[in-house]
Short mmCIF file of C-alpha atoms in Angstrom, two decimals:
data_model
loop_
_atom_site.label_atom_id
_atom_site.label_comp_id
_atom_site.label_asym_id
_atom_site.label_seq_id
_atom_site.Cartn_x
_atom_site.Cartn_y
_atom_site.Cartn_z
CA UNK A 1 -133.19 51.49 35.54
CA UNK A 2 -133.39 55.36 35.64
CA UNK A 3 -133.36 57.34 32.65
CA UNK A 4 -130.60 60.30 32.41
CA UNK A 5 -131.46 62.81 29.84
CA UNK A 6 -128.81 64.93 28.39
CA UNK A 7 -130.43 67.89 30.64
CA UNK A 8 -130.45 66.03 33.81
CA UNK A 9 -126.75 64.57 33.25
CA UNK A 10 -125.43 68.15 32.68
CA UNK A 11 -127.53 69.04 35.85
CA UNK A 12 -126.05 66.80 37.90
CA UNK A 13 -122.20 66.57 36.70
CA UNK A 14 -122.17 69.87 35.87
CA UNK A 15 -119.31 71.52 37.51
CA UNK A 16 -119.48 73.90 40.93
CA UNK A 17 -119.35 77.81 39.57
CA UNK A 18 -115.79 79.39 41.37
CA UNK A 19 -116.08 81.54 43.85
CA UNK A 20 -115.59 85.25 42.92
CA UNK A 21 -113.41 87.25 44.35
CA UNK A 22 -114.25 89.99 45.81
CA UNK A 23 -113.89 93.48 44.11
CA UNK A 24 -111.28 96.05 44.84
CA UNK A 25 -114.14 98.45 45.60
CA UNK A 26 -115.84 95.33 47.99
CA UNK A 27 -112.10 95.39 49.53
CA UNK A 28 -111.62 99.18 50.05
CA UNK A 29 -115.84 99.17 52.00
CA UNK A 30 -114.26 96.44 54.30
CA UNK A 31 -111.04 97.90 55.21
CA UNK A 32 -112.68 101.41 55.80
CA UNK A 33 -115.07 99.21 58.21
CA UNK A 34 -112.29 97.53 59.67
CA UNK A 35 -110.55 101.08 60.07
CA UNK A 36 -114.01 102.63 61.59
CA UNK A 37 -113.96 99.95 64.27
CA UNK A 38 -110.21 100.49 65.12
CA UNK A 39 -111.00 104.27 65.29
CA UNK A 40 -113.99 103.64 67.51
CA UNK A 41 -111.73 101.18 70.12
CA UNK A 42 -108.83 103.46 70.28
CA UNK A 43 -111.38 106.67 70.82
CA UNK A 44 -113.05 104.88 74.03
CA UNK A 45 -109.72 103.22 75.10
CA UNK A 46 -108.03 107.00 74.68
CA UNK A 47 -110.15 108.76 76.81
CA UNK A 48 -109.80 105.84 79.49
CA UNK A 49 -106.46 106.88 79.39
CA UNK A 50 -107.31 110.35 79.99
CA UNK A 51 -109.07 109.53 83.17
CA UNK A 52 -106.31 107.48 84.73
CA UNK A 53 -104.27 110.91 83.89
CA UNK A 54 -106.55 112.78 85.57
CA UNK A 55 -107.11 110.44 88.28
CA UNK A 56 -102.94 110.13 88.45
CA UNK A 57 -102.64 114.17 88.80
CA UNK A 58 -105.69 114.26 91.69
CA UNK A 59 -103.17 111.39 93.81
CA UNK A 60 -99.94 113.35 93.27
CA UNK A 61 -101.57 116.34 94.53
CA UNK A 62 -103.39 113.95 97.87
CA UNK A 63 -99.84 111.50 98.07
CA UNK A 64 -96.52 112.88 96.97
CA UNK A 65 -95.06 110.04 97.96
CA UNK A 66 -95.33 108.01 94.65
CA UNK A 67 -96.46 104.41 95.96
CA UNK A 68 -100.53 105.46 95.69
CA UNK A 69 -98.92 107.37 91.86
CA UNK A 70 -97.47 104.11 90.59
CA UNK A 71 -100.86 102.12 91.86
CA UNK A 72 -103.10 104.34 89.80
CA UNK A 73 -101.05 104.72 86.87
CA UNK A 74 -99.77 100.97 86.24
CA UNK A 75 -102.96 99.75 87.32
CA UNK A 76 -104.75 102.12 84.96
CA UNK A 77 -102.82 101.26 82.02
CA UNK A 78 -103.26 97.29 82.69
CA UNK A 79 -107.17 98.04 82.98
CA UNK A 80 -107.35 100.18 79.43
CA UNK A 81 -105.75 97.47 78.06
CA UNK A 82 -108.29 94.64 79.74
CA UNK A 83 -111.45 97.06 78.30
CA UNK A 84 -109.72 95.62 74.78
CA UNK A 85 -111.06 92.93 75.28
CA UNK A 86 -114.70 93.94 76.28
CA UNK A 87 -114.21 95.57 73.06
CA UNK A 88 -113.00 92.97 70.69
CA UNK A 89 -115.80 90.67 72.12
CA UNK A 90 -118.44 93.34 71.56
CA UNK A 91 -117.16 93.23 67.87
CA UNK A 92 -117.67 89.67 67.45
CA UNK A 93 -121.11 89.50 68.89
CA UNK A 94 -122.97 91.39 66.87
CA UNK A 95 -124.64 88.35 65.07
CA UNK A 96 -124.90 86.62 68.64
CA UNK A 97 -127.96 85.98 70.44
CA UNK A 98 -129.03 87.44 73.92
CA UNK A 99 -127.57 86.91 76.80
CA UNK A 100 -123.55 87.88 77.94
CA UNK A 101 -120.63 85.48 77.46
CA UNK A 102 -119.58 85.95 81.18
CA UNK A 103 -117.15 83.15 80.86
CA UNK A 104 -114.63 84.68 78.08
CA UNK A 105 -115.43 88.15 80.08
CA UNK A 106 -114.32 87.11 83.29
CA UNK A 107 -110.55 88.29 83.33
CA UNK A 108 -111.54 91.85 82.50
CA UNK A 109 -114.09 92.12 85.30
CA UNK A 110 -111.24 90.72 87.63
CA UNK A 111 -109.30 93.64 86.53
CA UNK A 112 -111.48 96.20 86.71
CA UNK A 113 -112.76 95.12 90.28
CA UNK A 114 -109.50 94.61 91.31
CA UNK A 115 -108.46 97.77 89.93
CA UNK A 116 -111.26 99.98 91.67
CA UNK A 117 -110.27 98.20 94.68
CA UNK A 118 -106.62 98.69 95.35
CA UNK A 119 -106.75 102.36 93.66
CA UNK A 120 -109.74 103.44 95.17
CA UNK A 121 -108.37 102.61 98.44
CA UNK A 122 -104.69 104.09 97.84
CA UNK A 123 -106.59 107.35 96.59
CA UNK A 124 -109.35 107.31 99.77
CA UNK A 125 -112.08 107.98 96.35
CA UNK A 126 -114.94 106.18 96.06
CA UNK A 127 -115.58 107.54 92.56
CA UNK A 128 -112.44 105.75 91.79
CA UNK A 129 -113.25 102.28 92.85
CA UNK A 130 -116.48 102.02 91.18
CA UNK A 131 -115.78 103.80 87.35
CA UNK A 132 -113.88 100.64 85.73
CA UNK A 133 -116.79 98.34 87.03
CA UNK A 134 -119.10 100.90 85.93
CA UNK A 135 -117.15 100.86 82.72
CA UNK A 136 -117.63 97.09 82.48
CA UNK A 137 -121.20 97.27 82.47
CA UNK A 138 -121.10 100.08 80.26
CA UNK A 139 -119.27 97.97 77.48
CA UNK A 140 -120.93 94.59 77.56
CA UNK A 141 -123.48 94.47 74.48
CA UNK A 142 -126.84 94.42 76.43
CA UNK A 143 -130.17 93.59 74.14
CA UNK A 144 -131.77 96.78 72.45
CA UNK A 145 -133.11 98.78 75.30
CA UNK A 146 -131.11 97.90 77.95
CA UNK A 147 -127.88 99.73 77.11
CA UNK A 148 -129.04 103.60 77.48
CA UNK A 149 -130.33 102.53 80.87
CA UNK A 150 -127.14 101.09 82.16
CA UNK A 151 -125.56 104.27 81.14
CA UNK A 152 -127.91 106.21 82.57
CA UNK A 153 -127.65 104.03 85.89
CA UNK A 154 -123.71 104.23 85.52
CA UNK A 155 -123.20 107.85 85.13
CA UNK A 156 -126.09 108.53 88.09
CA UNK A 157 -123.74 106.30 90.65
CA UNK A 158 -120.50 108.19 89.56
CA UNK A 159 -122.23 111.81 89.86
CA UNK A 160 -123.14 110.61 93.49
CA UNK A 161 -119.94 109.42 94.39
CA UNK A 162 -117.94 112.06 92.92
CA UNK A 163 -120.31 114.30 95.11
CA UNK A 164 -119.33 112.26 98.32
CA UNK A 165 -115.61 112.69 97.48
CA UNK A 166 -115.83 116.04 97.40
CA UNK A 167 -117.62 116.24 100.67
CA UNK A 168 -114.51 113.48 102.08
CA UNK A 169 -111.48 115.76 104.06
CA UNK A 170 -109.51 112.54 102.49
CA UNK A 171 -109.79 114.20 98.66
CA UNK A 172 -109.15 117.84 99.97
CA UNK A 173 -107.09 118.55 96.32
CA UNK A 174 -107.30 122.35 95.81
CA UNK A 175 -109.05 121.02 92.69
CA UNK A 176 -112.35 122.45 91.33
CA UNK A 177 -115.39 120.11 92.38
CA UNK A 178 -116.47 120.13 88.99
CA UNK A 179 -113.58 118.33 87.01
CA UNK A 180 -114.30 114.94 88.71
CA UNK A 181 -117.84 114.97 88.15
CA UNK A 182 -117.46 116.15 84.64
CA UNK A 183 -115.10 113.38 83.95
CA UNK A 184 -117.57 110.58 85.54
CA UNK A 185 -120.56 112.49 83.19
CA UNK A 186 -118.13 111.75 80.19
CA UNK A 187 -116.73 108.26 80.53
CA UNK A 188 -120.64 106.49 80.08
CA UNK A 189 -122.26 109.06 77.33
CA UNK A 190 -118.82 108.60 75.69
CA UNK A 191 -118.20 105.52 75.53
CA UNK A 192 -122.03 104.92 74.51
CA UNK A 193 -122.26 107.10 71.60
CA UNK A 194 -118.74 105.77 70.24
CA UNK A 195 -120.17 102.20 70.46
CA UNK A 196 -123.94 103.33 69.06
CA UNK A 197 -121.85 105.26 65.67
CA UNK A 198 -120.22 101.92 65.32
CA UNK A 199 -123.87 100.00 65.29
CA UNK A 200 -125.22 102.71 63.06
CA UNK A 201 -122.54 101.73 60.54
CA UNK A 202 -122.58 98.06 60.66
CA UNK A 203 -126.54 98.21 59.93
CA UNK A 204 -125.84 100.49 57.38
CA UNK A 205 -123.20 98.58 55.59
CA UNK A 206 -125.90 95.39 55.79
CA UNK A 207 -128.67 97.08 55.00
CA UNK A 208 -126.82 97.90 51.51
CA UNK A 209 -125.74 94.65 51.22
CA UNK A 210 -129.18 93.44 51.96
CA UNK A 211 -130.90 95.76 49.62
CA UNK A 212 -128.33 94.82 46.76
CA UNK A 213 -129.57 90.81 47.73
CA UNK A 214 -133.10 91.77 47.82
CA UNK A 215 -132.93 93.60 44.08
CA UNK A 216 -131.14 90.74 42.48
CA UNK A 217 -133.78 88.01 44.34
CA UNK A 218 -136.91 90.26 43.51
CA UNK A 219 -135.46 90.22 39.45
CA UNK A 220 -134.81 86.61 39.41
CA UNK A 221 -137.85 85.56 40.92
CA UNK A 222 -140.03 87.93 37.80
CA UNK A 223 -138.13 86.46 35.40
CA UNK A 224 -138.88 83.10 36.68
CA UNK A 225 -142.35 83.88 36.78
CA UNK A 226 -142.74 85.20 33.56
CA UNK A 227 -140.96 81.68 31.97
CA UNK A 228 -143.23 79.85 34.13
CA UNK A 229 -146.37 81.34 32.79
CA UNK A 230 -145.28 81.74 29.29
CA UNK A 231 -144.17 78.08 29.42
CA UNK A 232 -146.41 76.68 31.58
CA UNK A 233 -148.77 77.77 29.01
CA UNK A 234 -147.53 76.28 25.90
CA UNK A 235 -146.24 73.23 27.90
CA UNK A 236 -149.67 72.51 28.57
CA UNK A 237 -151.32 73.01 24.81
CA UNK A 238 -148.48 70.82 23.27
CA UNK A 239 -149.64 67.85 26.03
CA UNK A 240 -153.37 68.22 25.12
CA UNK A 241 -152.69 68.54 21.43
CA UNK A 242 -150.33 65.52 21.63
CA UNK A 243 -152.96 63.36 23.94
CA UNK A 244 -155.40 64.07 21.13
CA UNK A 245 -153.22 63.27 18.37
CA UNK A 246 -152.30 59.68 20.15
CA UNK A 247 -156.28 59.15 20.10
CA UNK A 248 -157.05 60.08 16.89
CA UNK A 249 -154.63 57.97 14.68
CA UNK A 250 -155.24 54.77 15.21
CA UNK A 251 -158.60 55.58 14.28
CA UNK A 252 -158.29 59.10 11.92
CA UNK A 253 -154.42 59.07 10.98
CA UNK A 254 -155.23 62.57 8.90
CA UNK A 255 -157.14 63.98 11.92
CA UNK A 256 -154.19 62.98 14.31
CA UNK A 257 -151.99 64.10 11.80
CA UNK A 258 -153.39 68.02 11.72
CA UNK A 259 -153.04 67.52 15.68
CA UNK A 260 -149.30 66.76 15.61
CA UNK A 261 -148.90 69.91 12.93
CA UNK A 262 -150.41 72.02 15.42
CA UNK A 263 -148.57 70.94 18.67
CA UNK A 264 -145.26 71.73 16.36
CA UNK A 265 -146.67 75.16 15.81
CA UNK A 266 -147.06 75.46 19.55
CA UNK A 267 -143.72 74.24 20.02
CA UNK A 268 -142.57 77.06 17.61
CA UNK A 269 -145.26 79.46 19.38
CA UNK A 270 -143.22 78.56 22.82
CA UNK A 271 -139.63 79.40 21.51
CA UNK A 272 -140.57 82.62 19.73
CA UNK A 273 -142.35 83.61 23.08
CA UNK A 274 -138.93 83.09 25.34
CA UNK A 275 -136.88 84.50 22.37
CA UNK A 276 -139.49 87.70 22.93
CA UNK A 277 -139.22 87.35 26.64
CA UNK A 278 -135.70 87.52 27.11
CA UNK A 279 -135.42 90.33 24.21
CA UNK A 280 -137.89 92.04 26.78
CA UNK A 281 -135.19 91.62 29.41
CA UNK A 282 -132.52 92.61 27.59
CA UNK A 283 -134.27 95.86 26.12
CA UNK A 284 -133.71 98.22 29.58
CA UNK A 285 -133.93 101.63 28.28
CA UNK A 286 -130.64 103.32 27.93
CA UNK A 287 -131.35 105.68 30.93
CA UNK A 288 -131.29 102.74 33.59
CA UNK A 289 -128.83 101.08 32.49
CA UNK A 290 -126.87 104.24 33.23
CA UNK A 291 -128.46 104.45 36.29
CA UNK A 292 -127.67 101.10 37.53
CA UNK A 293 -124.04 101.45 36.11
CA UNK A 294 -123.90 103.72 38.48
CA UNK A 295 -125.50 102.51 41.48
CA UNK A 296 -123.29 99.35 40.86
CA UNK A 297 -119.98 101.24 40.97
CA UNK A 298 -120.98 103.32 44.09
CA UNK A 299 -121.90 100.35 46.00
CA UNK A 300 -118.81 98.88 44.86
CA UNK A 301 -117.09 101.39 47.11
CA UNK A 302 -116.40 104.11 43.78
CA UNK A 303 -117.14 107.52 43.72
CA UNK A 304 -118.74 107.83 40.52
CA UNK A 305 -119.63 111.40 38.21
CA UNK A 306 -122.36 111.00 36.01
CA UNK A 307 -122.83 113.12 33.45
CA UNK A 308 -125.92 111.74 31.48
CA UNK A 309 -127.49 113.29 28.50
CA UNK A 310 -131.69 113.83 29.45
CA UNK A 311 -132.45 112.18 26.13
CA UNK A 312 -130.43 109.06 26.87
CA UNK A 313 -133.32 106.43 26.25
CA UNK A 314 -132.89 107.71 22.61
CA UNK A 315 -129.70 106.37 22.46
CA UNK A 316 -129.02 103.31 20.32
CA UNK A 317 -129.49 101.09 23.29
CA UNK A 318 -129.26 97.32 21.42
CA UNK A 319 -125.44 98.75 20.35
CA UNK A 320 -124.55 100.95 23.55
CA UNK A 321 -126.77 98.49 26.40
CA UNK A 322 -124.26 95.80 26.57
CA UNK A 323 -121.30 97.86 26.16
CA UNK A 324 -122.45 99.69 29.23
CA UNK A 325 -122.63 96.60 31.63
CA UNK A 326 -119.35 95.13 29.54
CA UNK A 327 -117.72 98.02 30.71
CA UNK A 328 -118.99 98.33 34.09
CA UNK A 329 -117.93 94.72 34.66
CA UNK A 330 -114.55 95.46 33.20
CA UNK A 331 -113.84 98.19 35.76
CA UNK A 332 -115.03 96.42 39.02
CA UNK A 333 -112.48 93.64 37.87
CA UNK A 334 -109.83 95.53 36.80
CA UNK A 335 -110.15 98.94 38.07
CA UNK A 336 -108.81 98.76 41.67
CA UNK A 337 -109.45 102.45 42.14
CA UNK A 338 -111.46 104.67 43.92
CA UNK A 339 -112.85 107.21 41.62
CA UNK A 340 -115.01 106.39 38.25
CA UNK A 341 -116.60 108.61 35.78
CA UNK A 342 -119.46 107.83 33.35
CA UNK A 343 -120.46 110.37 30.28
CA UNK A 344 -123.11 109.68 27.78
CA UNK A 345 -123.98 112.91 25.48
CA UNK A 346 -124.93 113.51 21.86
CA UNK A 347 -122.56 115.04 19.33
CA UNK A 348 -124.55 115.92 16.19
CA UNK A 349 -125.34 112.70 14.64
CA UNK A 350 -124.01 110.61 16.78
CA UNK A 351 -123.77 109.28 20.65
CA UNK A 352 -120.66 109.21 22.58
CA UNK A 353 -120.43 107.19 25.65
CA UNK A 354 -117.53 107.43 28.12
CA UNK A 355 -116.19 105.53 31.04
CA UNK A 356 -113.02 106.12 33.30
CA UNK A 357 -111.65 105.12 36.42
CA UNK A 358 -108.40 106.00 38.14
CA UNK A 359 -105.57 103.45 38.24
CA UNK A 360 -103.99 102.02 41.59
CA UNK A 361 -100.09 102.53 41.31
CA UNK A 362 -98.05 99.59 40.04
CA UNK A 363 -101.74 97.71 38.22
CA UNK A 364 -100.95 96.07 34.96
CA UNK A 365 -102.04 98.35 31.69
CA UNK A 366 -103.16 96.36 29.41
CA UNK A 367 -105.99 94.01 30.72
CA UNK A 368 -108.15 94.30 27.64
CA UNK A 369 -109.11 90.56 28.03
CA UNK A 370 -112.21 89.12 25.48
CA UNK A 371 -114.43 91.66 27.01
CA UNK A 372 -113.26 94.92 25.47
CA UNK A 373 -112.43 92.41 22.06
CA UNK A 374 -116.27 91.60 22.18
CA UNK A 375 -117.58 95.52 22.68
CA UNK A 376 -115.14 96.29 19.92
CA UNK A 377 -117.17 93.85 17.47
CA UNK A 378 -119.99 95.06 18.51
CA UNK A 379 -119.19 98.57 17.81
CA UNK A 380 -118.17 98.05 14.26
CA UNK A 381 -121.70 96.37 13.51
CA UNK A 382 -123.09 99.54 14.93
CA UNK A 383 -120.97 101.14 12.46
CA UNK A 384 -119.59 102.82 15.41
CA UNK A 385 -115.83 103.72 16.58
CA UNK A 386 -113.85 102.49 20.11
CA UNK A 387 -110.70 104.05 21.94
CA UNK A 388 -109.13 102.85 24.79
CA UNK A 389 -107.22 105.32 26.79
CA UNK A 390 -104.16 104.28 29.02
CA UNK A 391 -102.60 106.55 30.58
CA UNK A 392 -100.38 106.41 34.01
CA UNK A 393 -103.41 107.16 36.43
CA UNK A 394 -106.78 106.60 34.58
CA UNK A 395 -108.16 103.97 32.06
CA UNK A 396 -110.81 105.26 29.78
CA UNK A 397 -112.98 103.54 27.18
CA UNK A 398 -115.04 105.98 25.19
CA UNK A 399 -117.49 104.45 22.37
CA UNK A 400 -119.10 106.48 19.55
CA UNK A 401 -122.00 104.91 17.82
CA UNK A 402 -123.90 106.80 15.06
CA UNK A 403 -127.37 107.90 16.13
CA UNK A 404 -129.65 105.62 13.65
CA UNK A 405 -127.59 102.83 14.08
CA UNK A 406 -130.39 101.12 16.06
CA UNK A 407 -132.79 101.35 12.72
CA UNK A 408 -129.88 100.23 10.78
CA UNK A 409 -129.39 96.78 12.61
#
């Protein structure tokens, strides 16, 4: 029968943790993603639609008679709207592996073919026929390497068909050779950069979630080291001292006994040391706890003004410390705002430590919840004073905490 200790049966029944939601400043860095990406689809998908204008003009001035007109312009705006969905899937595959879906790509390269086809014909321009193929290619995500050279390769074969239109009695437009050929130059490099901003920000945006992971992992993993060691340690005295002790008594009880007396004092030895430990933790100086009140909120999405005193680290930090990340916590919950503002500055005897962030319209004003009740007991042990400003636009939670109130604890 196995034995279940009251650690292990805690272990194993204890319940799941809930999932957090995320943070109004988590919220607002996703939507202004979401918002970049929109922004980047419409810019390539706009100046598409440019070109079929331009392309429209150069057949009303070769066909007045409006069938070759309607051809380019309908069929242009049915193959902007195809290049959506070259877009859309180069959004989704940015965690995919190489090689091109060509299955769920296949009705835009229909299109665009067909399109080239029937306007490049109607128009007697080879240019034409071969950009929204071109502009296929152009907009498929190709491994790292690839893409600049497909550009490159695109905007080449629309130069030197742009250069046999001109040369064609069929295009004979009164138009300058130039506009064409700048417009073929464009489409590519545009559409290239626009799509290269977008990776720059999506490996931006990871690499500060990343480095966020990779902070928290690297603290976790020296903490765990330094209770490993420490226990490890005493863990292994208390089983030599207690194999000794279940030697010596049946044959020297007082011998045995003084071993038992010592493996206690280990014992005691082994809390003291964690109690020490995690007062080491706890003891951050005052300075970076600022500084990583601040970090926190700007990576939250915040724009944060800090306005910290140079002598901070004198600060009372076992009074102030937890009321900083108290408060911190309190306005990544509650705050649903975009701006923040930390303060920390002596006033003759004493500190005074401010925090504030703007109010969305219509949030609930009072949210003090248990963790403003617990900074407020805190502050009176420090002999200190709390106020809690509401007002219509900003909530702000100033502290003031004598300055010796750290040798008075």
């Amino acid at each position: 029968m196995t034995c279940v200790t009251p650690l292990s049966w805690e272990r194993e029944f204890r319940p799941a943790p809930p999932v957090a939601d995320p943070t109004p400043g988590s919220r607002q860095l996703a939507r202004g993603i979401t918002a970049t990406w929109w922004y980047t689809a419409s810019a390539v998908v706009f100046f598409e639609l440019m070109l079929v204008v331009a392309w429209t003009g150069i057949t009303a001035a070769v066909d007045l008679r409006g069938g070759a007109i309607l051809v380019v312009a309908i069929g242009g705006v049915l193959w902007c709207a195809s290049t959506m969905l070259l877009l859309a899937d180069y959004r989704s595959r940015i965690d995919a592996g190489p090689g091109i879906a060509w299955g769920r790509l296949a009705v835009p390269f229909l299109v665009a073919v067909a399109y080239g086809l029937v306007a490049g014909s109607a128009v007697g321009s080879w240019a034409l026929a071969a950009m929204p193929v071109a502009q296929f290619f152009v907009l498929l995500r190709w491994p790292r390497g690839i893409r600049m050279r497909v550009a490159a390769t695109a905007t080449l074969l629309l130069v030197a068909l742009t250069v046999v239109d001109s040369t064609a009695r069929g295009l004979d437009t009164g138009l300058p050779f130039w506009l064409p050929a700048v417009y073929a130059v464009l489409l590519p490099a545009m559409t290239v950069s626009s799509l290269w901003w977008w990776d720059v920000l999506v490996t931006l945006d990871r690499a500060r979630a990343s480095e966020a992971k990779l902070a928290a992992t690297q603290e976790r993993l020296r903490v765990a080291t330094d209770v490993h060691d420490l226990q490890g340690h005493h863990l292994q005295v208390i089983a030599l001292q207690l194999e000794l002790a279940e030697r010596l008594l049946p044959t020297d009880a007082e011998a045995g006994m003084e071993q038992l007396r010592a493996a206690r004092l280990s014992v005691d030895e082994a809390r003291q040391g964690t109690r020490d430990l995690a007062t080491r933790f706890r003891s951050v100086p005052l300075g970076d706890e600022l500084a990583n009140a601040r970090d926190l909120l700007t990576a939250a999405g915040l724009t944060v003004e800090a306005v910290i005193d140079p002598d901070a680290d004198a600060a009372p930090g076992t009074a102030l410390g937890p009321v900083i990340r108290e408060t911190t916590t309190n306005v990544l919950r509650h705050g649903g705002g975009r701006r923040a503002r930390l303060q920390l500055a002596r006033i003759g005897d004493s500190w005074r430590y401010e925090i504030a962030n703007d109010r969305m319209p219509g949030a609930p004003l009072d949210h003090d919840g248990s963790g403003l009740e617990g900074v407020r007991r805190r502050i009176e042990e420090a002999h200190g004073s709390l106020e809690v400003r509401r007002d219509a636009d900003e909530f702000a939670v100033v502290v003031t905490v004598p300055s010796q109130s750290e040798e008075g604890r």
